[in-house]
CSV table of N, CA and C in Angstrom, one decimal:
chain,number,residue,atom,x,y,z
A,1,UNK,N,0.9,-1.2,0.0
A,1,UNK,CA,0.0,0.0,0.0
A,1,UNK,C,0.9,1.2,0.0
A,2,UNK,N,0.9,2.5,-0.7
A,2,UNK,CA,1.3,3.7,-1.0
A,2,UNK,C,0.7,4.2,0.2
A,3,UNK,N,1.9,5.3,0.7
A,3,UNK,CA,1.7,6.4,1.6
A,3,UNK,C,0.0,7.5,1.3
A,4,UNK,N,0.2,7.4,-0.2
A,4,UNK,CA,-1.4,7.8,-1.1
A,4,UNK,C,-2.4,7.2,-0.3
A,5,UNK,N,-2.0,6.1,-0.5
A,5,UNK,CA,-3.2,5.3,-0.4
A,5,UNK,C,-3.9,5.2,1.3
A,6,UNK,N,-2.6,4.8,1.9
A,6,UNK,CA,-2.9,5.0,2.9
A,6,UNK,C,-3.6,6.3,3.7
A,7,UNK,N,-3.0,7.7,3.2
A,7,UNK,CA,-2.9,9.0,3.9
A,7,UNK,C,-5.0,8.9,3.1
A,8,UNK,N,-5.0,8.4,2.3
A,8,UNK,CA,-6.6,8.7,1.8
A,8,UNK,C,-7.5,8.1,2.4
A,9,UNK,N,-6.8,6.8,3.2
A,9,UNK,CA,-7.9,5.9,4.2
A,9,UNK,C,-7.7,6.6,5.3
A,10,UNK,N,-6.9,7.0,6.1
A,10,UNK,CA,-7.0,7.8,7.3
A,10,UNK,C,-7.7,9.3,7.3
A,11,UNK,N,-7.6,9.9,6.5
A,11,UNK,CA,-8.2,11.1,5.8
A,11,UNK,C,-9.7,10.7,5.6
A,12,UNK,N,-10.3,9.6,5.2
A,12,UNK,CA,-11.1,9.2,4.8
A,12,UNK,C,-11.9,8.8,6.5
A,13,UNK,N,-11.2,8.5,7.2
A,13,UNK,CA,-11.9,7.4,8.6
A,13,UNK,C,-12.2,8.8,9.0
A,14,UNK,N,-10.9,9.8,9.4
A,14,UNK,CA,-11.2,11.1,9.8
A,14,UNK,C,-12.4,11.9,9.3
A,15,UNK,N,-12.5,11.9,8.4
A,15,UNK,CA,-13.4,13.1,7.5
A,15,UNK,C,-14.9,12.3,8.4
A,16,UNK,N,-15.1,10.9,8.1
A,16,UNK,CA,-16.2,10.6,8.4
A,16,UNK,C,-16.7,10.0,9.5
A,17,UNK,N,-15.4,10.1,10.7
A,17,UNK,CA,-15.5,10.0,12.0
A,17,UNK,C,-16.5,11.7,12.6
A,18,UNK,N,-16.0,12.8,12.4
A,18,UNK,CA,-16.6,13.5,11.8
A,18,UNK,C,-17.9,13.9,12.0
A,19,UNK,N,-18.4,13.6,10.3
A,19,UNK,CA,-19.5,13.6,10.0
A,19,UNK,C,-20.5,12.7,11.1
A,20,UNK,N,-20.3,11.2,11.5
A,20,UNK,CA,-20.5,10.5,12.3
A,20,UNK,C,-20.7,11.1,13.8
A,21,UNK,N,-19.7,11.8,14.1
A,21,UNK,CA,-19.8,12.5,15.3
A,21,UNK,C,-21.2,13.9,15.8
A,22,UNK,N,-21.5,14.2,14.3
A,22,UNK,CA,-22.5,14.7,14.0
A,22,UNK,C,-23.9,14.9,14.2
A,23,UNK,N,-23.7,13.4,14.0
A,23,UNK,CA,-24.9,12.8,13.6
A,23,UNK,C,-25.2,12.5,14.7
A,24,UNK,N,-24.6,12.0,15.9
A,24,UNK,CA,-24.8,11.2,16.8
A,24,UNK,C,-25.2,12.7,18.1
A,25,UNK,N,-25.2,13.7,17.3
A,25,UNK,CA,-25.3,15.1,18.4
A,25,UNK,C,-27.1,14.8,17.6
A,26,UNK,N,-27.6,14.1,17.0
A,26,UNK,CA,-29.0,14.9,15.9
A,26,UNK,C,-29.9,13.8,16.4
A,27,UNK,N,-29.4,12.1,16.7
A,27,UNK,CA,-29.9,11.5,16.0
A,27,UNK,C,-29.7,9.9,17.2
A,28,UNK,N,-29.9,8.9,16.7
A,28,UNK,CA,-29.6,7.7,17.6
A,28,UNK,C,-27.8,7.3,17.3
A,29,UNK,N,-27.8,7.1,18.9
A,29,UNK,CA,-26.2,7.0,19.1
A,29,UNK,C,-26.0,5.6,18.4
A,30,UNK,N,-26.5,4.4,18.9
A,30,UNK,CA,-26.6,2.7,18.2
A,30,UNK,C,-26.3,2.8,17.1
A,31,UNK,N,-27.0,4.1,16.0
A,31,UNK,CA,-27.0,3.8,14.4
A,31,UNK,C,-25.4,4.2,14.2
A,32,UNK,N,-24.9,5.4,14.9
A,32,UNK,CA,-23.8,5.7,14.7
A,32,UNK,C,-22.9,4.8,15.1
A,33,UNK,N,-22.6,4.3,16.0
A,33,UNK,CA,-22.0,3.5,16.6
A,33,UNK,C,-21.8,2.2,16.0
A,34,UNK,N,-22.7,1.5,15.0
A,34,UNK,CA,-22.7,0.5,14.3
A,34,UNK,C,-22.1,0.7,12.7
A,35,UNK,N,-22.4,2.3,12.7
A,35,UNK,CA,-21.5,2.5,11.4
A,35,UNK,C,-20.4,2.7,11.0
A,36,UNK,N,-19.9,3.5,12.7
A,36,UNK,CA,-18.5,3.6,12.9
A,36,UNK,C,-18.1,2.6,12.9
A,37,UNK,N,-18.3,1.3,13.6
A,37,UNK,CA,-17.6,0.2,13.5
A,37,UNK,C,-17.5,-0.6,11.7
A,38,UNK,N,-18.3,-0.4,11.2
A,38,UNK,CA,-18.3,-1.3,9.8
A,38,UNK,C,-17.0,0.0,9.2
A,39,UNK,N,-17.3,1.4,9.0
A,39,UNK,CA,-16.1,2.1,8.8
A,39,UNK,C,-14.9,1.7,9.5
A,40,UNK,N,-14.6,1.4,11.0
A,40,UNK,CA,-13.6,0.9,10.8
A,40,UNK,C,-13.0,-0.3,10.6
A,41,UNK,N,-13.7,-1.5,10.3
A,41,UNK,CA,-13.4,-2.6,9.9
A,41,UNK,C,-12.7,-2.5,8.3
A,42,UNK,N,-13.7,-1.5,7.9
A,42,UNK,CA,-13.3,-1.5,6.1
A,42,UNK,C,-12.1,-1.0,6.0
A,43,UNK,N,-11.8,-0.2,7.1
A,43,UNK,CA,-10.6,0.3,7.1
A,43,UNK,C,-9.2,-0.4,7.3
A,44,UNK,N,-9.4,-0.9,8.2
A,44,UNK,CA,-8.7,-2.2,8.5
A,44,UNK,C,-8.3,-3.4,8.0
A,45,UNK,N,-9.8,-3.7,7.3
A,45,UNK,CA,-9.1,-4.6,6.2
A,45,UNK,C,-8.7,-4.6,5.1
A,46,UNK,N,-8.8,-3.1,4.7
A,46,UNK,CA,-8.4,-3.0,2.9
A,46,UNK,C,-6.8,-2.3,4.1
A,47,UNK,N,-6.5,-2.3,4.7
A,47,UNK,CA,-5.1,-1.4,5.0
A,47,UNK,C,-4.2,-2.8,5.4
A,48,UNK,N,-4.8,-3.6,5.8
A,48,UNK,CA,-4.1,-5.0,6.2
A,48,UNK,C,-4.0,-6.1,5.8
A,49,UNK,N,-4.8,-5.7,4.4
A,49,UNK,CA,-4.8,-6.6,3.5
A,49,UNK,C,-3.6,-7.6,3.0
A,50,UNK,N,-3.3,-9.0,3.1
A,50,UNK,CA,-1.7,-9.3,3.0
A,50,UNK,C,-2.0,-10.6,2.6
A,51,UNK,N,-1.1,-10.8,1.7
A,51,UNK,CA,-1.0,-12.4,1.4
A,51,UNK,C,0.9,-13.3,2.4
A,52,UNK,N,0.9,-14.2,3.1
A,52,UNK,CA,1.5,-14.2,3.7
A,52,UNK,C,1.9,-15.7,3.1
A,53,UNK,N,3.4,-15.7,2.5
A,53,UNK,CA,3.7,-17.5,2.1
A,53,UNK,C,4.7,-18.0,3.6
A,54,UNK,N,4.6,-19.4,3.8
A,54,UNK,CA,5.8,-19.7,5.1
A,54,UNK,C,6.3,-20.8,4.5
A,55,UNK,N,8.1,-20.3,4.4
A,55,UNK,CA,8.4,-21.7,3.6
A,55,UNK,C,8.8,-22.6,4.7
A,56,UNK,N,8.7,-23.8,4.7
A,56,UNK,CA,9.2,-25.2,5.3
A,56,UNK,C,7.8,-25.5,6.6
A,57,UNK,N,8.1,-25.6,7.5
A,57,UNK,CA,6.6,-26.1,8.8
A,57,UNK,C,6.3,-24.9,9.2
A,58,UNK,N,5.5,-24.7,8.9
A,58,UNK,CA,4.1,-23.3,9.7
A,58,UNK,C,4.4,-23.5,10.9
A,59,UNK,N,4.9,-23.5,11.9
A,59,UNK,CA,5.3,-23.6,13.3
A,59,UNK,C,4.4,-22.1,13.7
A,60,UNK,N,4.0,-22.1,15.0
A,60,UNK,CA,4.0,-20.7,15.2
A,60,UNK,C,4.4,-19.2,15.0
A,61,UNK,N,5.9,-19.7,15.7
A,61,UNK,CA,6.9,-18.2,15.7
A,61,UNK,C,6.9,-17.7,14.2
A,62,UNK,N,7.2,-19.2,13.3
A,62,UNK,CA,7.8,-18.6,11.9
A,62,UNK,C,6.2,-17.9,11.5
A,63,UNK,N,5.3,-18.1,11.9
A,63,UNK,CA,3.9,-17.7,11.2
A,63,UNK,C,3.6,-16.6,11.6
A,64,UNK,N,3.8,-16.0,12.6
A,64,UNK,CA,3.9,-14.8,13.8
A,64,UNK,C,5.1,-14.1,12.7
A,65,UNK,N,6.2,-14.2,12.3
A,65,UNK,CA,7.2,-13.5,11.7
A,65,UNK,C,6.8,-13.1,10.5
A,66,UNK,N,6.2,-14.1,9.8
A,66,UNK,CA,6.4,-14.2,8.8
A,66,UNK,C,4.6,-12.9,8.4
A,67,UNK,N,3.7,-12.5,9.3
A,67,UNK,CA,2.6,-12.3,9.4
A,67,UNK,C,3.4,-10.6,10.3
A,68,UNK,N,3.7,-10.8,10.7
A,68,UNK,CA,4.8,-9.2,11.1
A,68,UNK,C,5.9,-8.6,10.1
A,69,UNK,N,6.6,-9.2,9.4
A,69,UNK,CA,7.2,-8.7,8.2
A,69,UNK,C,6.3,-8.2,7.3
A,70,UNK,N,5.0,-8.8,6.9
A,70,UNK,CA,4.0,-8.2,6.1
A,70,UNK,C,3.2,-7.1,6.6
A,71,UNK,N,2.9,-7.0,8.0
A,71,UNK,CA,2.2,-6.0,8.7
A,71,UNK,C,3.0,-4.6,9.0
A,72,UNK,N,4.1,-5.1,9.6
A,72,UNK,CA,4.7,-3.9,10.0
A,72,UNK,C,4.9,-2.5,9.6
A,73,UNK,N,5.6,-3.2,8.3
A,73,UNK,CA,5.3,-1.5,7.3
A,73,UNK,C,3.9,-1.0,7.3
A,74,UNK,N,2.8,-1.4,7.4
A,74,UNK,CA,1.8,-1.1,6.9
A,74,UNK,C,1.3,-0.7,8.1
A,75,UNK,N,1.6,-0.9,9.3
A,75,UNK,CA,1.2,-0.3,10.9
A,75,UNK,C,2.1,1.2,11.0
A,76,UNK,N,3.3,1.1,10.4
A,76,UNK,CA,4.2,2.2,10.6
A,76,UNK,C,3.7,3.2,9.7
A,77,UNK,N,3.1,2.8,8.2
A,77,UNK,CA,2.9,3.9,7.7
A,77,UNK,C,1.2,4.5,8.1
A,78,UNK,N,0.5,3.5,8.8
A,78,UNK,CA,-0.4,4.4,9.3
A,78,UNK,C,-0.1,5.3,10.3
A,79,UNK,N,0.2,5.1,11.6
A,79,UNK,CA,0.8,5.5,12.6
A,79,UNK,C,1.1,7.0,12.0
A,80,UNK,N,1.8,6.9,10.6
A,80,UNK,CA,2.5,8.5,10.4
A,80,UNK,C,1.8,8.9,10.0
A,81,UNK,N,0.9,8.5,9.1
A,81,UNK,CA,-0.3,9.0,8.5
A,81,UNK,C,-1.3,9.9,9.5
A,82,UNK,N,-1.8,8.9,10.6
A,82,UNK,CA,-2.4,9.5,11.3
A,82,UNK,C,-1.5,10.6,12.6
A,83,UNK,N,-0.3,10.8,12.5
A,83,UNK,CA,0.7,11.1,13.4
A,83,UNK,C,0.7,12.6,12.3
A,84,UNK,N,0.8,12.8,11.2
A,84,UNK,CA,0.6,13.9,10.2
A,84,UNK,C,-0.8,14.6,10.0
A,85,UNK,N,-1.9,14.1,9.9
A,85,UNK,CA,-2.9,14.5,10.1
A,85,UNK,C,-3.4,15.0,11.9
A,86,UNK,N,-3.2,14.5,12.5
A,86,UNK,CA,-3.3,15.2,14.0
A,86,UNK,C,-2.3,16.6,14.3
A,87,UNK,N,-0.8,16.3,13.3
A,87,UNK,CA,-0.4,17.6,13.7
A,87,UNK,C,-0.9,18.6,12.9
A,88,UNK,N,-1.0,18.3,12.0
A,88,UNK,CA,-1.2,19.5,10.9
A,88,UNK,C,-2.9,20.3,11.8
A,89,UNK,N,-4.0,19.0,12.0
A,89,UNK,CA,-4.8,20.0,12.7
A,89,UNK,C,-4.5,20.6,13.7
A,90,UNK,N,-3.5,20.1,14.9
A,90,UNK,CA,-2.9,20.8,15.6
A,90,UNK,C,-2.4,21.9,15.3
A,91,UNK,N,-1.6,22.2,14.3
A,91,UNK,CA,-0.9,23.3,14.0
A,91,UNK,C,-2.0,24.7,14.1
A,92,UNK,N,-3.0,24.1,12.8
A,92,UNK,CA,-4.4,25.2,12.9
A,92,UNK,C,-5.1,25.5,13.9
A,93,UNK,N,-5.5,24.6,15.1
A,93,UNK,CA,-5.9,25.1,16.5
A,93,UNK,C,-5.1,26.1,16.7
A,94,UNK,N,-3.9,25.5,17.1
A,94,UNK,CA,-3.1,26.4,18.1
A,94,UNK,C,-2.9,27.5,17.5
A,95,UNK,N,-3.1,27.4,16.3
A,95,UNK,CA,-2.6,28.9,15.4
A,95,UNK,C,-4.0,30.0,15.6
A,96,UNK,N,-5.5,29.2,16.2
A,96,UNK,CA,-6.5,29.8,16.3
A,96,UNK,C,-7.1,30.1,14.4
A,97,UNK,N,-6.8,29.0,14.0
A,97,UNK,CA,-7.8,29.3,12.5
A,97,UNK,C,-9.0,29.0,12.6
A,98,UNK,N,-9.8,30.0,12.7
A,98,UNK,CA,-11.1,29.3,13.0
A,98,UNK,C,-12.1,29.4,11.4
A,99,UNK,N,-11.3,29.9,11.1
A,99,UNK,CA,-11.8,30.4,9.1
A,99,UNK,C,-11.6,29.0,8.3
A,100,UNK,N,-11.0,27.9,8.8
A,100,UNK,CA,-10.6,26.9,8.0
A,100,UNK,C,-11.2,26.0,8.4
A,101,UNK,N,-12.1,24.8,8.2
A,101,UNK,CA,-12.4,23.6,9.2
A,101,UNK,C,-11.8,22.6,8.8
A,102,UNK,N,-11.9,21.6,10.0
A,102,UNK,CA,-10.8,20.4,10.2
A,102,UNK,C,-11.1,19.4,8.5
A,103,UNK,N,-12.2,19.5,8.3
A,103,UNK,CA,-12.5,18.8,7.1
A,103,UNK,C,-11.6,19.7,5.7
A,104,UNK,N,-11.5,20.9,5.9
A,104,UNK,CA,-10.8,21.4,4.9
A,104,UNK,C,-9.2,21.7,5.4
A,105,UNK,N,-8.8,21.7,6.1
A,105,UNK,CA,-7.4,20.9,7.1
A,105,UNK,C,-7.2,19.5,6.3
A,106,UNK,N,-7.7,18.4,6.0
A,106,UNK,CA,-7.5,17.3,6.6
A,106,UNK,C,-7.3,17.1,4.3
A,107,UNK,N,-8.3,17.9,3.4
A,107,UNK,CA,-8.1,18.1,2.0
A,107,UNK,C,-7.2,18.3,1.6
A,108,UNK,N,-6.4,19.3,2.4
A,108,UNK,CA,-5.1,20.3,1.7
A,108,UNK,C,-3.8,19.4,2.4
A,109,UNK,N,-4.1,18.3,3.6
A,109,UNK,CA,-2.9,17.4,3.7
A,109,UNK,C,-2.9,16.6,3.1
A,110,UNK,N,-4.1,16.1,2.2
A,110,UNK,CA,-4.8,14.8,1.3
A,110,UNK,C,-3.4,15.5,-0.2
A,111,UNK,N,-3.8,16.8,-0.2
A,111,UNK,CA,-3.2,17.4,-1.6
A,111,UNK,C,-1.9,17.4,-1.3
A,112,UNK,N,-1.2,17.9,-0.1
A,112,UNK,CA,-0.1,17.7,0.1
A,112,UNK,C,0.7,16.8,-0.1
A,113,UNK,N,0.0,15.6,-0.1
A,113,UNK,CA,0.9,14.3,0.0
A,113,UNK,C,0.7,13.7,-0.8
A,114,UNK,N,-0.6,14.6,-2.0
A,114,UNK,CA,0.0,13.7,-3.3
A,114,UNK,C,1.1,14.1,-4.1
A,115,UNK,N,1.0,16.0,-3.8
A,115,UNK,CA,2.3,16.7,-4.2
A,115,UNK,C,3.8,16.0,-3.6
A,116,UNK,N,4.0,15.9,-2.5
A,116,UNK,CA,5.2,15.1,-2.0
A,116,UNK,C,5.1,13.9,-2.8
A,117,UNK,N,4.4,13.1,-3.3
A,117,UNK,CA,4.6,11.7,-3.8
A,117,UNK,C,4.9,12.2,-5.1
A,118,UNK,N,4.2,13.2,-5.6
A,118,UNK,CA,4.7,13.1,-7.1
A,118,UNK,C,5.4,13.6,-7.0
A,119,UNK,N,6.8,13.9,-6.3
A,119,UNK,CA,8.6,15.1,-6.8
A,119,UNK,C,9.3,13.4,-6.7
C-alpha cells in the first residue's frame, strides 16, 4: 500500500469520524456507533490486507514473523499517517484558524501528500 493510499484511508476514517460524530449530536447513538464500526473494519481490512507465504513447517513463531514482516510496514505507515494528520490540525488550533475547518485541514494534507509523492 502507497503512503497515497494509505494518507486517503486515514483522511477518509477522519473526515467521516466527523461527520458521524455529528450525527450522533442529531440522532440515535446505536446507528452511529454501528457505522462507525463497519467504517472501521473497512478500514482495517483494505489497510491490512496481506498475502503471507511460510516456507518449510508453519510452526507458530515462523507464522507470527512471517505475518509481522508483512504487517509492520503497513502499521508504521499508518501510525505517520495518522501522526501527520493530528499535527497539521494541531498546527491550525493552536494557530487559532477558526476560518478553515478540520474537514478542509485534513483536504489540503490529502493534496499535500499527493504533491510530496509526485517530486
Amino acid at each position: 500500500m502507497t503512503e497515497i493510499e494509505m494518507m486517503q484511508r486515514v483522511v477518509g476514517i477522519l473526515t467521516q469520524s466527523r461527520e458521524l460524530l455529528s450525527d450522533s449530536e442529531d440522532g440515535d447513538n446505536r446507528d452511529v456507533q454501528g457505522r462507525e464500526d463497519t467504517m472501521l473494519q473497512e478500514l482495517i481490512a483494505g489497510a491490512f490486507d496481506v498475502t503471507v507465504s511460510v516456507e518449510g513447517e508453519p510452526t507458530l513463531p515462523v507464522v507470527t514473523k512471517a505475518v509481522m514482516d508483512q504487517l509492520a510496514p503497513r502499521i508504521g505507515l499508518m501510525v505517520g499517517c495518522f501522526a501527520a494528520a493530528f499535527t497539521r490540525l494541531a498546527d491550525y488550533h493552536e494557530a487559532g484558524r477558526s476560518d478553515v475547518s478540520p474537514t478542509e485541514v485534513l483536504q489540503e494534507l490529502m493534496l499535500d501528500t499527493f504533491r510530496d509523492c509526485a517530486d
